[in-house]
XYZ file of C-alpha atoms in Angstrom:
209
model
C 28.107 5.807 9.867
C 28.751 3.775 13.169
C 30.256 6.554 14.733
C 27.198 8.947 14.144
C 25.020 6.005 15.439
C 27.058 5.983 18.992
C 27.187 10.130 18.922
C 23.490 10.216 18.723
C 23.047 7.326 21.547
C 20.576 4.943 22.155
C 17.373 6.749 20.564
C 19.439 6.363 17.124
C 18.701 2.508 17.759
C 14.734 2.713 17.266
C 15.380 5.466 14.613
C 17.590 2.985 12.333
C 15.148 -0.148 13.034
C 11.936 2.652 11.840
C 14.045 3.116 8.622
C 14.714 -0.722 8.181
C 10.775 -1.136 8.505
C 10.082 1.616 6.118
C 12.310 0.640 3.457
C 11.194 -2.862 3.648
C 7.602 -1.760 3.421
C 8.435 0.385 0.301
C 10.049 -2.506 -1.611
C 7.161 -4.911 -0.833
C 4.305 -2.388 -1.820
C 6.219 -1.127 -4.905
C 6.201 -5.055 -5.699
C 2.892 -6.084 -4.700
C 0.855 -2.749 -5.806
C 2.184 -3.079 -10.023
C -1.152 -2.476 -12.296
C -0.375 -5.472 -14.269
C -0.293 -7.872 -10.945
C -3.539 -5.736 -9.719
C -5.432 -5.071 -12.856
C -4.194 -7.342 -15.879
C -5.300 -5.707 -19.313
C -7.925 -7.527 -21.235
C -9.521 -9.590 -18.270
C -12.829 -9.271 -18.850
C -12.590 -9.363 -22.871
C -11.093 -13.018 -21.682
C -14.084 -13.782 -19.320
C -16.522 -12.843 -22.030
C -14.984 -14.656 -24.727
C -14.962 -17.798 -22.123
C -18.768 -17.217 -21.470
C -19.437 -17.232 -25.352
C -17.613 -20.419 -25.807
C -19.139 -21.731 -22.791
C -15.879 -22.550 -21.035
C -16.496 -20.380 -18.361
C -16.463 -23.268 -15.723
C -15.770 -23.870 -11.853
C -12.552 -24.193 -12.643
C -11.789 -21.280 -14.964
C -13.406 -19.024 -12.493
C -10.731 -20.199 -9.542
C -7.931 -19.587 -12.014
C -9.104 -15.565 -12.416
C -9.944 -15.458 -8.605
C -6.062 -16.615 -7.885
C -4.647 -14.620 -10.732
C -4.866 -11.104 -9.526
C -6.681 -8.610 -7.038
C -9.086 -7.837 -9.698
C -9.725 -11.211 -10.848
C -10.873 -11.758 -7.024
C -13.403 -9.330 -7.336
C -14.913 -10.311 -10.636
C -14.824 -13.993 -9.822
C -17.105 -12.971 -7.010
C -19.394 -11.343 -10.043
C -18.891 -14.619 -11.858
C -20.149 -16.972 -9.247
C -23.223 -14.829 -9.359
C -23.396 -13.974 -12.941
C -27.295 -16.231 -13.311
C -28.666 -13.842 -10.839
C -29.474 -10.332 -11.141
C -27.758 -7.232 -11.246
C -27.943 -6.303 -7.589
C -26.663 -9.323 -6.289
C -23.646 -9.590 -8.782
C -22.929 -6.287 -7.664
C -22.996 -6.974 -4.075
C -20.935 -9.801 -4.299
C -18.378 -7.495 -6.131
C -18.466 -4.887 -3.373
C -18.436 -7.190 -0.300
C -14.938 -8.854 -1.916
C -13.708 -5.755 -3.270
C -13.465 -4.524 0.528
C -11.327 -7.346 1.292
C -9.216 -6.896 -1.567
C -8.719 -3.202 -0.931
C -7.512 -3.914 2.662
C -4.936 -6.756 1.178
C -4.125 -3.745 -1.075
C -3.580 -1.180 1.818
C -1.472 -3.585 3.917
C 1.216 -2.061 5.753
C 0.257 1.421 4.859
C -0.821 2.376 8.460
C 2.154 1.116 9.577
C 4.080 3.015 7.222
C 2.466 6.290 8.516
C 3.300 5.322 11.656
C 6.995 5.229 11.002
C 6.729 8.670 9.262
C 4.755 10.329 12.157
C 6.746 8.508 14.900
C 10.465 9.197 13.758
C 10.385 12.989 14.219
C 9.413 12.702 17.443
C 12.244 9.977 18.246
C 14.213 12.642 16.992
C 12.729 15.377 19.047
C 12.991 13.101 21.884
C 17.064 12.767 21.253
C 17.167 16.541 21.131
C 15.364 17.007 24.667
C 17.683 14.543 26.108
C 20.626 16.058 24.741
C 19.595 19.381 26.029
C 19.158 18.372 29.484
C 22.581 16.764 29.434
C 23.949 19.575 28.025
C 22.600 21.757 30.850
C 23.407 19.227 33.209
C 27.034 19.784 32.355
C 26.553 23.666 32.422
C 25.492 22.959 36.309
C 28.408 21.113 37.326
C 31.091 22.368 35.451
C 30.219 25.893 33.983
C 30.569 26.818 30.336
C 34.280 27.019 30.198
C 35.070 24.191 28.448
C 33.046 23.883 24.770
C 34.524 20.478 24.654
C 32.601 19.010 27.542
C 29.189 20.554 26.147
C 29.850 18.972 22.561
C 28.245 15.418 23.294
C 24.906 16.577 24.205
C 24.626 18.996 21.767
C 25.554 16.670 18.754
C 23.191 14.203 20.321
C 20.701 16.643 19.899
C 21.503 17.430 16.441
C 22.399 14.075 15.184
C 18.933 12.412 16.518
C 17.056 15.318 15.147
C 18.463 15.178 11.566
C 18.309 11.347 11.822
C 14.547 11.401 12.773
C 13.808 13.547 9.996
C 15.837 12.040 7.306
C 13.593 8.585 8.117
C 10.425 10.431 8.017
C 10.475 13.063 5.112
C 10.947 9.920 2.262
C 8.651 7.316 4.475
C 5.548 9.973 4.533
C 6.292 11.173 0.724
C 5.995 7.168 -0.077
C 3.005 6.911 2.369
C 1.134 9.609 0.179
C 2.348 7.712 -2.877
C 0.764 4.476 -2.398
C -2.259 5.938 -0.749
C -2.644 7.176 -4.170
C -1.924 4.252 -6.185
C -4.322 2.276 -4.276
C -6.928 5.109 -4.848
C -6.455 4.975 -8.687
C -6.150 1.176 -8.566
C -9.471 1.060 -6.628
C -11.539 3.350 -9.234
C -9.789 1.215 -12.353
C -10.970 -2.182 -10.929
C -14.367 -0.652 -10.273
C -14.965 0.483 -13.855
C -14.097 -2.821 -14.669
C -16.413 -4.779 -12.241
C -19.371 -2.381 -13.561
C -18.106 -3.218 -17.048
C -18.206 -7.069 -16.236
C -21.949 -6.673 -14.743
C -22.981 -4.700 -18.041
C -21.315 -7.400 -20.090
C -22.673 -10.446 -18.318
C -26.263 -8.924 -17.955
C -26.244 -8.435 -21.518
C -26.189 -4.567 -21.438
C -23.001 -4.044 -23.328
C -21.043 -5.748 -25.913
C -17.416 -6.470 -24.947
C -14.995 -5.036 -27.383
C -12.034 -7.515 -27.905
C -9.854 -4.436 -28.896
C -11.250 -2.121 -26.074
C -8.114 -1.293 -23.694
C -9.681 -1.368 -19.950
């Protein structure tokens, strides 16, 4: 591996740094975007049960807010539960925008890495070929060994850039899709909470969100 890094030239350093950053983001987002962490099951039913027992005080709402991303959204609505449906919905939507922004954290960086690393590999290819033609101009084509360094650098940087970009792009698309699905589920739960708190719907303890 060290020999490949040396053969690829100095452009292997930013490519390597991009791969480390991408791996760190993938691990962090895989942990952060777990469904149970974002949208725990039965939260709306739990809130309704607290409301029926008259235990839905500020301390309980604060605990719900700190428990999950969905809890943060629902808590914004619960603070305004004595107001109209429109006010509850607006409060949830305002908080929801911040929650979604947090869920998409680092994903733009991941997308940038996926776009930049092939370009770094291409730059390495160009530099390698420039070196090859420089050697040809000075020494001719009689000794293939003299040309090997530039060609090797061109091929290695291209392969390294693509090796980082392809999985990074796949994970970027996967996380965007995951966030979209979680957001849809959170919106459904928020609407369910509004309907329950406004008396438009009965909460079913056996209903799975």
